[in-house]
Short mmCIF file of C-alpha atoms in Angstrom, two decimals:
data_model
loop_
_atom_site.label_atom_id
_atom_site.label_comp_id
_atom_site.label_asym_id
_atom_site.label_seq_id
_atom_site.Cartn_x
_atom_site.Cartn_y
_atom_site.Cartn_z
CA MET X 1 -21.77 -10.60 -28.94
CA ALA X 2 -21.43 -8.70 -25.64
CA PRO X 3 -19.01 -5.78 -25.53
CA LYS X 4 -15.57 -6.47 -24.04
CA GLY X 5 -15.12 -4.14 -21.11
CA VAL X 6 -17.64 -2.22 -19.02
CA PHE X 7 -20.68 -1.04 -20.97
CA ASP X 8 -22.52 1.98 -19.59
CA PHE X 9 -26.14 1.59 -20.75
CA GLU X 10 -27.05 5.22 -20.00
CA ASP X 11 -24.18 6.69 -22.04
CA GLU X 12 -24.05 3.74 -24.44
CA VAL X 13 -20.26 3.75 -24.13
CA THR X 14 -17.87 0.90 -23.41
CA TYR X 15 -15.20 1.79 -20.87
CA LEU X 16 -12.07 -0.20 -20.01
CA SER X 17 -12.04 -2.05 -23.30
CA ALA X 18 -9.34 -4.65 -23.91
CA ASP X 19 -7.49 -2.32 -26.29
CA GLU X 20 -7.39 0.40 -23.59
CA VAL X 21 -6.75 -1.62 -20.43
CA ARG X 22 -4.95 -4.83 -19.62
CA ILE X 23 -5.12 -6.51 -16.25
CA VAL X 24 -2.18 -8.77 -15.53
CA ASP X 25 -1.19 -10.86 -12.54
CA ALA X 26 2.45 -9.88 -12.13
CA GLY X 27 3.06 -12.67 -9.63
CA ASP X 28 4.57 -12.61 -6.18
CA SER X 29 7.69 -10.89 -4.94
CA ASP X 30 10.37 -13.04 -3.34
CA VAL X 31 9.86 -13.53 0.38
CA ILE X 32 12.92 -14.43 2.38
CA TYR X 33 11.65 -15.90 5.61
CA ALA X 34 13.22 -14.41 8.73
CA ASP X 35 14.50 -11.40 6.73
CA THR X 36 11.68 -8.87 6.74
CA LYS X 37 13.71 -5.95 5.41
CA ARG X 38 15.03 -7.93 2.41
CA SER X 39 11.56 -9.29 1.69
CA LEU X 40 10.12 -5.76 1.76
CA ALA X 41 12.96 -4.51 -0.45
CA ASN X 42 12.12 -7.26 -2.97
CA ALA X 43 8.47 -6.19 -2.96
CA THR X 44 9.48 -2.53 -3.35
CA GLU X 45 11.62 -3.40 -6.38
CA ALA X 46 8.76 -5.40 -7.91
CA VAL X 47 6.26 -2.56 -7.50
CA ARG X 48 8.78 -0.01 -8.76
CA ALA X 49 9.32 -2.13 -11.89
CA LEU X 50 5.55 -2.03 -12.51
CA LEU X 51 5.44 1.74 -12.01
CA ASP X 52 8.37 2.16 -14.42
CA GLN X 53 6.23 0.40 -17.05
CA GLY X 54 3.42 2.94 -16.58
CA THR X 55 1.07 0.57 -14.80
CA LEU X 56 -1.20 1.16 -11.84
CA PRO X 57 -0.26 -1.59 -9.37
CA TYR X 58 -2.94 -3.13 -7.20
CA ILE X 59 -1.33 -5.05 -4.35
CA LEU X 60 -3.11 -7.96 -2.66
CA GLY X 61 -2.24 -10.11 0.29
CA GLY X 62 0.40 -10.36 2.89
CA ASP X 63 0.95 -9.17 6.39
CA HIS X 64 0.22 -5.50 7.20
CA ALA X 65 3.95 -4.88 6.88
CA ILE X 66 3.65 -5.30 3.09
CA THR X 67 2.13 -1.81 2.98
CA MET X 68 5.59 -0.29 3.45
CA ALA X 69 6.88 -1.82 0.19
CA PRO X 70 4.47 -0.28 -2.33
CA VAL X 71 4.55 3.04 -0.50
CA ALA X 72 8.36 3.02 -0.73
CA ALA X 73 8.12 2.14 -4.44
CA TYR X 74 6.37 5.46 -5.10
CA SER X 75 9.45 7.44 -3.95
CA ASP X 76 10.19 8.60 -7.53
CA GLU X 77 6.55 9.54 -8.18
CA PRO X 78 4.77 12.78 -7.21
CA PRO X 79 4.22 13.32 -3.46
CA LEU X 80 1.74 10.88 -1.99
CA HIS X 81 -1.08 11.28 0.54
CA PHE X 82 -2.93 8.05 1.08
CA LEU X 83 -5.97 6.70 2.81
CA HIS X 84 -5.45 3.97 5.40
CA ILE X 85 -8.61 2.02 6.30
CA ASP X 86 -8.01 -0.27 9.24
CA ALA X 87 -9.21 -0.98 12.75
CA HIS X 88 -5.78 0.03 14.11
CA PHE X 89 -3.34 2.88 13.58
CA ASP X 90 -0.45 0.56 12.64
CA PHE X 91 1.80 3.32 13.95
CA ILE X 92 3.98 1.50 16.48
CA ASP X 93 7.54 2.76 16.42
CA GLU X 94 9.11 -0.38 17.86
CA ARG X 95 8.02 -3.36 19.89
CA ASN X 96 10.32 -6.09 21.19
CA GLY X 97 13.13 -4.77 19.00
CA ILE X 98 11.05 -4.92 15.81
CA SER X 99 10.45 -1.66 13.96
CA TRP X 100 9.58 -3.08 10.51
CA GLY X 101 6.64 -5.31 11.40
CA HIS X 102 2.89 -5.57 11.01
CA GLY X 103 2.25 -2.95 13.70
CA SER X 104 4.39 -0.23 12.16
CA PRO X 105 3.71 0.25 8.43
CA MET X 106 2.05 3.64 8.83
CA ARG X 107 4.86 4.83 11.13
CA ARG X 108 7.50 3.81 8.60
CA ALA X 109 5.46 5.31 5.73
CA SER X 110 5.18 8.60 7.62
CA GLU X 111 8.99 8.76 7.68
CA MET X 112 9.29 8.55 3.89
CA SER X 113 10.02 11.95 2.33
CA HIS X 114 7.52 11.52 -0.52
CA VAL X 115 4.59 10.80 1.84
CA THR X 116 2.87 14.11 2.54
CA GLY X 117 0.12 12.66 4.70
CA ILE X 118 -1.84 9.65 5.83
CA THR X 119 -5.54 9.74 6.60
CA THR X 120 -6.62 6.84 8.80
CA LEU X 121 -10.28 5.89 9.01
CA ALA X 122 -11.98 3.68 11.60
CA PRO X 123 -9.33 3.10 14.29
CA HIS X 124 -11.03 1.62 17.30
CA ASN X 125 -8.51 -0.53 19.13
CA MET X 126 -5.96 1.83 20.58
CA ALA X 127 -4.56 -0.78 22.99
CA SER X 128 -1.83 -1.68 20.52
CA VAL X 129 -0.50 1.88 20.35
CA SER X 130 1.41 3.51 23.19
CA ARG X 131 0.65 7.05 24.25
CA LYS X 132 3.96 8.12 22.63
CA ASP X 133 2.97 6.44 19.34
CA ASP X 134 -0.50 7.99 19.48
CA GLU X 135 0.96 11.46 20.01
CA ALA X 136 3.41 10.93 17.14
CA ALA X 137 0.54 9.92 14.83
#
């Protein structure tokens, strides 16, 4: 029978065995269409509930704006510096009256007191960021 987990043939050790690690699909957070802030608050509460259980959440899917929810959920955790890999800065302050949208998750994250820094790799399309936003980043 094959070992359950990840077997390292060089060390002859099984890592991430079923008795050490469980991977669970915790489902989706409630999305309230046309209410971005409430939808993000729901996602923040869902991620915070996972953190309170001692898990390491791995978030998949959604608009870029979803990034703000898990970052906000870490507000009671140690200070956070995270790596943002994207073709854009996602640092728009506001566009057409919207400040909590897909173009602004890094800007909103930078305003959170527990975020000590953001390292962005691979931005190449600066057309979506104003000079003011670029200077603020």
